[in-house]
mmCIF file of C-alpha atoms in Angstrom:
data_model
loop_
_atom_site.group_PDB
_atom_site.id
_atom_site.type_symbol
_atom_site.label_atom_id
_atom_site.label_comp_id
_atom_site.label_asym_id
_atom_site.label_seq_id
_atom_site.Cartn_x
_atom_site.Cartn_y
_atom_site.Cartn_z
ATOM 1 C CA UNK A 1402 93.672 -88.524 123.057
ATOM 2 C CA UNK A 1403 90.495 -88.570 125.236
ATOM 3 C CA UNK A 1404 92.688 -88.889 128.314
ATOM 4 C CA UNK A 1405 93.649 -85.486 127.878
ATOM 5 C CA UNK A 1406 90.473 -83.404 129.139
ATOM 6 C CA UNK A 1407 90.449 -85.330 132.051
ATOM 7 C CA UNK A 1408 94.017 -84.863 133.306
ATOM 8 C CA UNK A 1409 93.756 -81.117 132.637
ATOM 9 C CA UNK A 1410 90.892 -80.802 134.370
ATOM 10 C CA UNK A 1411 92.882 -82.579 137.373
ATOM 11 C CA UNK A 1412 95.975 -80.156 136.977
ATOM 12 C CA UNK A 1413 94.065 -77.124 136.907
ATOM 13 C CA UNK A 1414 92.469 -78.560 139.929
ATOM 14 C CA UNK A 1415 95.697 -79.226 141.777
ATOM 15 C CA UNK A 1416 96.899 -75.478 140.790
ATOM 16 C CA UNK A 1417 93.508 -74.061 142.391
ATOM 17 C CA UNK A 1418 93.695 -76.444 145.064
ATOM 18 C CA UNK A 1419 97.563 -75.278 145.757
ATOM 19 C CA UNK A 1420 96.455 -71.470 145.199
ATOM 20 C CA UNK A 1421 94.039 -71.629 148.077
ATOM 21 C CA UNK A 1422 96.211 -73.492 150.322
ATOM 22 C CA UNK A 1423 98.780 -70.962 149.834
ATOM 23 C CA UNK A 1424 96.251 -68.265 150.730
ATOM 24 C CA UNK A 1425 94.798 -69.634 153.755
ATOM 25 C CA UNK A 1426 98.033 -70.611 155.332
ATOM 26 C CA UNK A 1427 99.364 -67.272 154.799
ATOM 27 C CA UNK A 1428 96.176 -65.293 156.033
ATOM 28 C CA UNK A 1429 95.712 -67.668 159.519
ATOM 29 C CA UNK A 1430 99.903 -67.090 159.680
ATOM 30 C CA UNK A 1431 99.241 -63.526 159.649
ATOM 31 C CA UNK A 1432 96.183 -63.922 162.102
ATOM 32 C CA UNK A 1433 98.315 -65.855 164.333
ATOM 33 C CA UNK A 1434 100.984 -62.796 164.140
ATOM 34 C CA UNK A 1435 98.939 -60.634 165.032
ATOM 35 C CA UNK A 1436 97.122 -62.121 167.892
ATOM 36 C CA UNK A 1437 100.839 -62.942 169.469
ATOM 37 C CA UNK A 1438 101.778 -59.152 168.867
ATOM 38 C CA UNK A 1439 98.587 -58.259 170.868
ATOM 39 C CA UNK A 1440 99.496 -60.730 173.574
ATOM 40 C CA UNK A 1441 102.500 -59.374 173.808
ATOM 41 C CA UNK A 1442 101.530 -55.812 174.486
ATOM 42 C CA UNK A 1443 98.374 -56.707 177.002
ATOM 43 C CA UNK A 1444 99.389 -57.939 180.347
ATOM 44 C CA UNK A 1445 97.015 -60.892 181.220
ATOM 45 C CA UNK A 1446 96.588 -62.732 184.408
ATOM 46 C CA UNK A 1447 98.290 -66.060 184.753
ATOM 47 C CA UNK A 1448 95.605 -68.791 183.837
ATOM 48 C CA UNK A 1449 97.429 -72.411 182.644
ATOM 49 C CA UNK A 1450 94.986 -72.121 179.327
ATOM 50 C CA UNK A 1451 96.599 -68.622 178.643
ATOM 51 C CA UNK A 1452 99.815 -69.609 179.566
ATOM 52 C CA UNK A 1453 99.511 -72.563 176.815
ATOM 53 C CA UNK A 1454 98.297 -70.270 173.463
ATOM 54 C CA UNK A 1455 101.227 -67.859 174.462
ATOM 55 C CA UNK A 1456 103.920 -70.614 174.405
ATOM 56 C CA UNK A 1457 101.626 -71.753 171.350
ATOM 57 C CA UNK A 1458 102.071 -68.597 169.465
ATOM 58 C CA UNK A 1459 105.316 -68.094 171.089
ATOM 59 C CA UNK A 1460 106.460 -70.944 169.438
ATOM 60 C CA UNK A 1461 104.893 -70.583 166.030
ATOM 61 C CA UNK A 1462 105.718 -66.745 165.418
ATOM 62 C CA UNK A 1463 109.207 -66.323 167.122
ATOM 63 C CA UNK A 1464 111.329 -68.553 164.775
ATOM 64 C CA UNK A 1465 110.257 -66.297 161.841
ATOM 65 C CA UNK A 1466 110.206 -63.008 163.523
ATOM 66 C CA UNK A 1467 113.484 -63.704 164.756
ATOM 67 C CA UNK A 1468 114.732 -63.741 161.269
ATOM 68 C CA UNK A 1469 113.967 -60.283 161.159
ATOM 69 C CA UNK A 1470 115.052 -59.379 164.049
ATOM 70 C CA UNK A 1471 118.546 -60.457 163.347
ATOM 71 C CA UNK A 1472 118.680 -58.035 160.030
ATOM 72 C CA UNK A 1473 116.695 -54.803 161.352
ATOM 73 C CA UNK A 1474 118.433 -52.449 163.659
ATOM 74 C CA UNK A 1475 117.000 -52.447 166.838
ATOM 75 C CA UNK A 1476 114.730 -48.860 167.549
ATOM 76 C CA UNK A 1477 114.331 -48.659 170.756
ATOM 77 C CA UNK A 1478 110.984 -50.668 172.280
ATOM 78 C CA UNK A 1479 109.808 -50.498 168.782
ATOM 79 C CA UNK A 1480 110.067 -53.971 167.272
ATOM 80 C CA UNK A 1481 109.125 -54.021 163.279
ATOM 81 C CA UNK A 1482 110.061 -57.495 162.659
ATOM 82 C CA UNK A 1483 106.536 -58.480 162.457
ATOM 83 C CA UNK A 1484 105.361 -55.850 159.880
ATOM 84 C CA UNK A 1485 108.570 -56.999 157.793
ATOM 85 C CA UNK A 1486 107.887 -60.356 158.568
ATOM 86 C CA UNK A 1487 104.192 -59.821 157.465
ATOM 87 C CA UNK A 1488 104.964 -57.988 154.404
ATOM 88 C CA UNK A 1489 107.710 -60.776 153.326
ATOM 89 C CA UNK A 1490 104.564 -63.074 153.503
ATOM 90 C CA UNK A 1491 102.051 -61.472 151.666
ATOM 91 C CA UNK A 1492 104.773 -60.490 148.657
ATOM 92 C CA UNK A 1493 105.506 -64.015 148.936
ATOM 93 C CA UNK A 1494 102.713 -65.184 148.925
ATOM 94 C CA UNK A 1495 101.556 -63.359 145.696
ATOM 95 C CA UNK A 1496 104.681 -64.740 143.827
ATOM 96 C CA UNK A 1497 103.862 -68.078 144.694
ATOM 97 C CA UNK A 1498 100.094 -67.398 143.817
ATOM 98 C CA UNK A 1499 101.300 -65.388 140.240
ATOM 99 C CA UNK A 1500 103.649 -68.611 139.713
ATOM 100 C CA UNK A 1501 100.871 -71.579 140.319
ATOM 101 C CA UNK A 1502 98.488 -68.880 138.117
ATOM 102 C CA UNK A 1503 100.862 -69.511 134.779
ATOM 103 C CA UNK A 1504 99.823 -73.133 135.296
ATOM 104 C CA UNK A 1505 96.182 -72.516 134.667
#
């Protein structure tokens, strides 16, 4: 029975451990969002660094906003796929959080 303390302390652990990753991949997903959103809206002059984080972020962000893209009806040159897509994240993110929490 003394092996007990030890593995619970290594569960609860993994749960935090879990918890956080959750958070920070979800906040620099939302960072990275955001910073394609902006680059999409500023027009920058052609530099090959540039020209690299926008196929970067182009390729990261546009899978998933595309999801949402595909269900919203389109509103003229508004596009609010990525606060849907952001939203989606955070409540999921929360669920996932709630569900690791009932762990502890």
């Amino acid at each position: 029975m003394g092996g007990i303390g030890p593995c619970l302390t290594l569960l609860l652990d993994a749960v935090t451990s879990a918890q956080q990753f959750v958070n920070i991949f979800v906040g620099v997903y939302v960072l990275l969002i955001l910073v394609y959103i902006v680059m999409t809206w500023v027009r920058l002059p052609y530099s090959l660094w540039l020209n690299r984080i926008q196929r970067f972020l182009y390729d990261v962000c546009d899978p998933y906003l595309r999801l949402f893209r595909k269900i919203l009806p389109p509103l003229g040159p508004l596009d609010l796929s990525p606060i849907v897509g952001v939203l989606v994240l955070v409540l999921l993110e929360r669920i996932v959080i709630a569900l690791l929490g009932r762990l502890h």
